[in-house]
């Protein structure tokens, strides 16, 4: 099996050697200056020039707030020993959803999410942690998304094609909350985010990203992402700009060439929405908002009939490259 994985990785590397490191319109915004941000697996724009990120497995449960120069200006400690934190999603009011959702071997009975306060300064919080269960057995996942209306979703990282699952509208802190399957997404999804107008979402893999209409989940098209050490994270700003980053010490945060995104969206280009809750002034209160239920539409199924998880040439390349990285990471 290792030989097969290594061969797939080698094939993937050969196929991407002709891909430029950055498109002409890509813009390096900054690099993380904090060496403790070594495996950034998520990226959520907070507004006012701030971004939230978190390391994946191996770190304690903490979320970093970084400014537009790349300096860490805040750290929220929320858990002592999470399993494998992989996703962040905006939760409004200077909060983010944190997803302890990684399960490389797809063996865990449940996954967990929590809403934590972020921003400037250092804090330790004890948020309510909600347990989630898939309706069809365990999955590995790295993508946590939140619609501007507050609905929360998980996208799985499956070889044959991932699935988008909706978190229930009302979350019970005392028992497992059952996810509801929505629609297919790309194979090996590593992160995702909604656009600010709520009409589109983007799900990325290691070397490309795919945009879907919402709520039909019809596939609009794909664009390549900047070549980075292990590019996994993606976010969308309040202006509709797509930003990405990578694992690795002092990784760059890059704004994707807007023309690439516009070419995919065409006439459907998402307009800039009104400022989202995450752009509001930081509340003077404490962390009591973390315990309020969020996420909606757990019983709806807006997924269309389009097979968003079907494999194409780009997906096959992504699978091969992903195999290489998984082999490298576990060897």
Short mmCIF file of N, CA, C and O in Angstrom, two decimals, residues 203-266:
data_model
loop_
_atom_site.label_atom_id
_atom_site.label_comp_id
_atom_site.label_asym_id
_atom_site.label_seq_id
_atom_site.Cartn_x
_atom_site.Cartn_y
_atom_site.Cartn_z
N UNK A 203 -14.95 25.24 -1.72
CA UNK A 203 -14.31 24.13 -1.02
C UNK A 203 -12.98 23.86 -1.73
O UNK A 203 -12.96 23.74 -2.95
N UNK A 204 -11.90 23.77 -0.97
CA UNK A 204 -10.60 23.60 -1.60
C UNK A 204 -9.99 22.25 -1.28
O UNK A 204 -10.34 21.60 -0.29
N UNK A 205 -9.07 21.84 -2.17
CA UNK A 205 -8.18 20.73 -1.91
C UNK A 205 -6.77 21.28 -1.82
O UNK A 205 -6.56 22.46 -1.57
N UNK A 206 -5.77 20.42 -2.06
CA UNK A 206 -4.39 20.87 -1.90
C UNK A 206 -3.97 21.85 -2.99
O UNK A 206 -3.18 22.75 -2.74
N UNK A 207 -4.49 21.70 -4.20
CA UNK A 207 -3.99 22.52 -5.31
C UNK A 207 -5.09 23.20 -6.13
O UNK A 207 -4.79 23.83 -7.13
N UNK A 208 -6.33 23.06 -5.76
CA UNK A 208 -7.41 23.74 -6.48
C UNK A 208 -8.59 23.91 -5.54
O UNK A 208 -8.64 23.32 -4.46
N UNK A 209 -9.51 24.77 -5.97
CA UNK A 209 -10.72 25.01 -5.18
C UNK A 209 -11.92 25.03 -6.12
O UNK A 209 -11.80 25.42 -7.29
N UNK A 210 -13.06 24.62 -5.62
CA UNK A 210 -14.29 24.54 -6.41
C UNK A 210 -15.37 25.38 -5.76
O UNK A 210 -15.56 25.34 -4.54
N UNK A 211 -16.08 26.15 -6.60
CA UNK A 211 -17.17 26.99 -6.13
C UNK A 211 -18.50 26.32 -6.47
O UNK A 211 -18.69 25.78 -7.57
N UNK A 212 -19.43 26.37 -5.51
CA UNK A 212 -20.77 25.81 -5.68
C UNK A 212 -21.80 26.92 -5.46
O UNK A 212 -21.60 27.82 -4.64
N UNK A 213 -22.92 26.81 -6.19
CA UNK A 213 -24.08 27.65 -5.90
C UNK A 213 -24.72 27.18 -4.60
O UNK A 213 -24.68 26.00 -4.26
N UNK A 214 -25.31 28.11 -3.90
CA UNK A 214 -26.09 27.77 -2.71
C UNK A 214 -27.49 28.36 -2.86
O UNK A 214 -27.64 29.50 -3.28
N UNK A 215 -28.54 27.56 -2.57
CA UNK A 215 -28.52 26.26 -1.91
C UNK A 215 -28.57 25.05 -2.85
O UNK A 215 -28.67 23.92 -2.38
N UNK A 216 -28.51 25.28 -4.16
CA UNK A 216 -28.65 24.14 -5.08
C UNK A 216 -27.48 23.18 -5.00
O UNK A 216 -27.61 22.00 -5.31
N UNK A 217 -26.30 23.69 -4.61
CA UNK A 217 -25.04 22.93 -4.60
C UNK A 217 -24.64 22.48 -6.00
O UNK A 217 -23.90 21.51 -6.16
N UNK A 218 -25.11 23.20 -7.03
CA UNK A 218 -24.61 22.96 -8.38
C UNK A 218 -23.19 23.48 -8.46
O UNK A 218 -22.87 24.56 -7.96
N UNK A 219 -22.33 22.72 -9.12
CA UNK A 219 -20.93 23.11 -9.26
C UNK A 219 -20.82 24.23 -10.29
O UNK A 219 -21.27 24.11 -11.42
N UNK A 220 -20.21 25.35 -9.90
CA UNK A 220 -20.03 26.49 -10.79
C UNK A 220 -18.74 26.34 -11.59
O UNK A 220 -18.70 26.55 -12.79
N UNK A 221 -17.64 25.96 -10.93
CA UNK A 221 -16.36 25.81 -11.59
C UNK A 221 -15.23 25.78 -10.58
O UNK A 221 -15.46 25.92 -9.37
N UNK A 222 -14.01 25.62 -11.07
CA UNK A 222 -12.84 25.50 -10.21
C UNK A 222 -11.75 26.48 -10.62
O UNK A 222 -11.72 26.96 -11.75
N UNK A 223 -10.88 26.78 -9.69
CA UNK A 223 -9.68 27.57 -9.97
C UNK A 223 -8.53 27.00 -9.18
O UNK A 223 -8.72 26.32 -8.18
N UNK A 224 -7.32 27.23 -9.66
CA UNK A 224 -6.16 26.70 -8.97
C UNK A 224 -5.82 27.61 -7.78
O UNK A 224 -6.12 28.80 -7.78
N UNK A 225 -5.22 27.06 -6.76
CA UNK A 225 -4.78 27.82 -5.61
C UNK A 225 -3.27 27.97 -5.65
O UNK A 225 -2.58 27.15 -6.28
N UNK A 226 -2.72 29.00 -5.02
CA UNK A 226 -1.27 29.18 -5.04
C UNK A 226 -0.54 27.96 -4.50
O UNK A 226 -0.99 27.30 -3.57
N UNK A 227 0.59 27.65 -5.09
CA UNK A 227 1.40 26.51 -4.68
C UNK A 227 2.13 26.86 -3.40
O UNK A 227 2.94 27.78 -3.36
N UNK A 228 1.81 26.11 -2.33
CA UNK A 228 2.45 26.32 -1.04
C UNK A 228 2.91 24.99 -0.47
O UNK A 228 2.64 23.93 -1.04
N UNK A 229 3.61 25.04 0.65
CA UNK A 229 4.21 23.81 1.21
C UNK A 229 3.17 22.72 1.39
O UNK A 229 3.36 21.59 0.98
N UNK A 230 2.08 23.04 2.05
CA UNK A 230 0.95 22.11 2.16
C UNK A 230 -0.30 22.95 2.32
O UNK A 230 -0.89 23.04 3.39
N UNK A 231 -0.70 23.57 1.21
CA UNK A 231 -1.83 24.47 1.24
C UNK A 231 -3.11 23.77 1.63
O UNK A 231 -3.54 22.83 0.96
N UNK A 232 -3.72 24.21 2.71
CA UNK A 232 -4.94 23.56 3.19
C UNK A 232 -6.06 24.54 3.49
O UNK A 232 -7.23 24.20 3.33
N UNK A 233 -5.76 25.73 3.97
CA UNK A 233 -6.78 26.62 4.51
C UNK A 233 -7.27 27.61 3.47
O UNK A 233 -6.53 28.04 2.59
N UNK A 234 -8.55 27.99 3.61
CA UNK A 234 -9.14 28.99 2.72
C UNK A 234 -10.18 29.78 3.50
O UNK A 234 -10.83 29.27 4.40
N UNK A 235 -10.29 31.06 3.16
CA UNK A 235 -11.30 31.92 3.77
C UNK A 235 -11.78 32.93 2.75
O UNK A 235 -11.16 33.12 1.70
N UNK A 236 -12.89 33.59 3.04
CA UNK A 236 -13.43 34.63 2.17
C UNK A 236 -13.69 35.86 3.02
O UNK A 236 -14.35 35.78 4.07
N UNK A 237 -13.17 37.01 2.59
CA UNK A 237 -13.33 38.24 3.35
C UNK A 237 -14.72 38.84 3.13
O UNK A 237 -15.48 38.39 2.26
N UNK A 238 -15.04 39.88 3.90
CA UNK A 238 -16.33 40.55 3.74
C UNK A 238 -16.47 41.20 2.38
O UNK A 238 -17.59 41.49 1.94
N UNK A 239 -15.35 41.44 1.68
CA UNK A 239 -15.39 42.00 0.33
C UNK A 239 -15.48 40.92 -0.74
O UNK A 239 -15.48 41.22 -1.93
N UNK A 240 -15.53 39.65 -0.33
CA UNK A 240 -15.61 38.55 -1.28
C UNK A 240 -14.28 38.12 -1.83
O UNK A 240 -14.23 37.38 -2.81
N UNK A 241 -13.18 38.54 -1.20
CA UNK A 241 -11.84 38.13 -1.64
C UNK A 241 -11.49 36.78 -1.03
O UNK A 241 -11.74 36.54 0.15
N UNK A 242 -10.89 35.92 -1.83
CA UNK A 242 -10.50 34.59 -1.37
C UNK A 242 -9.06 34.64 -0.88
O UNK A 242 -8.16 35.11 -1.59
N UNK A 243 -8.83 34.16 0.33
CA UNK A 243 -7.49 34.12 0.92
C UNK A 243 -7.16 32.70 1.32
O UNK A 243 -8.04 31.92 1.71
N UNK A 244 -5.88 32.34 1.21
CA UNK A 244 -5.45 30.98 1.52
C UNK A 244 -4.15 31.02 2.32
O UNK A 244 -3.44 32.02 2.32
N UNK A 245 -3.87 29.93 3.00
CA UNK A 245 -2.58 29.78 3.65
C UNK A 245 -2.22 28.30 3.71
O UNK A 245 -2.95 27.45 3.22
N UNK A 246 -1.08 28.02 4.36
CA UNK A 246 -0.48 26.69 4.29
C UNK A 246 0.06 26.28 5.65
O UNK A 246 0.28 27.12 6.54
N UNK A 247 0.28 25.00 5.80
CA UNK A 247 1.07 24.54 6.93
C UNK A 247 2.52 24.97 6.73
O UNK A 247 2.94 25.30 5.62
N UNK A 248 3.28 24.95 7.80
CA UNK A 248 4.69 25.34 7.73
C UNK A 248 4.95 26.61 8.53
O UNK A 248 4.09 27.50 8.63
N UNK A 249 6.14 26.72 9.10
CA UNK A 249 6.51 27.90 9.88
C UNK A 249 6.64 29.10 8.95
O UNK A 249 7.21 29.01 7.88
N UNK A 250 6.10 30.22 9.40
CA UNK A 250 6.09 31.49 8.66
C UNK A 250 5.45 31.35 7.28
O UNK A 250 5.92 31.90 6.28
N UNK A 251 4.39 30.60 7.24
CA UNK A 251 3.64 30.42 5.99
C UNK A 251 3.01 31.75 5.58
O UNK A 251 2.64 32.58 6.41
N UNK A 252 2.87 31.93 4.28
CA UNK A 252 2.28 33.15 3.75
C UNK A 252 0.75 33.04 3.69
O UNK A 252 0.20 31.98 3.43
N UNK A 253 0.10 34.17 3.92
CA UNK A 253 -1.32 34.31 3.65
C UNK A 253 -1.44 35.05 2.33
O UNK A 253 -0.89 36.15 2.17
N UNK A 254 -2.11 34.45 1.36
CA UNK A 254 -2.14 34.95 -0.01
C UNK A 254 -3.57 35.24 -0.42
O UNK A 254 -4.47 34.42 -0.20
N UNK A 255 -3.77 36.40 -1.03
CA UNK A 255 -5.06 36.72 -1.64
C UNK A 255 -5.04 36.22 -3.07
O UNK A 255 -4.19 36.60 -3.87
N UNK A 256 -5.97 35.32 -3.39
CA UNK A 256 -6.01 34.70 -4.71
C UNK A 256 -6.38 35.75 -5.76
O UNK A 256 -7.19 36.65 -5.51
N UNK A 257 -5.78 35.63 -6.91
CA UNK A 257 -6.07 36.52 -8.04
C UNK A 257 -7.58 36.63 -8.22
O UNK A 257 -8.26 35.64 -8.49
N UNK A 258 -8.11 37.82 -8.07
CA UNK A 258 -9.56 38.01 -8.17
C UNK A 258 -10.10 37.64 -9.55
O UNK A 258 -11.27 37.26 -9.68
N UNK A 259 -9.25 37.75 -10.57
CA UNK A 259 -9.70 37.38 -11.92
C UNK A 259 -10.00 35.89 -12.02
O UNK A 259 -10.90 35.48 -12.75
N UNK A 260 -9.21 35.07 -11.29
CA UNK A 260 -9.47 33.63 -11.31
C UNK A 260 -10.85 33.33 -10.74
O UNK A 260 -11.60 32.51 -11.27
N UNK A 261 -11.17 33.99 -9.63
CA UNK A 261 -12.47 33.78 -9.00
C UNK A 261 -13.59 34.34 -9.88
O UNK A 261 -14.63 33.70 -10.07
N UNK A 262 -13.36 35.52 -10.44
CA UNK A 262 -14.37 36.14 -11.31
C UNK A 262 -14.64 35.30 -12.55
O UNK A 262 -15.78 35.20 -13.01
N UNK A 263 -13.59 34.70 -13.10
CA UNK A 263 -13.76 33.85 -14.28
C UNK A 263 -14.67 32.67 -13.98
O UNK A 263 -15.42 32.21 -14.85
N UNK A 264 -14.59 32.16 -12.76
CA UNK A 264 -15.45 31.03 -12.38
C UNK A 264 -16.88 31.51 -12.16
O UNK A 264 -17.85 30.92 -12.66
N UNK A 265 -17.03 32.60 -11.42
CA UNK A 265 -18.36 33.08 -11.10
C UNK A 265 -19.04 33.75 -12.29
O UNK A 265 -20.27 33.73 -12.39
N UNK A 266 -18.26 34.34 -13.20
CA UNK A 266 -18.85 34.99 -14.36
C UNK A 266 -19.81 36.08 -13.96
O UNK A 266 -19.53 36.91 -13.09
#
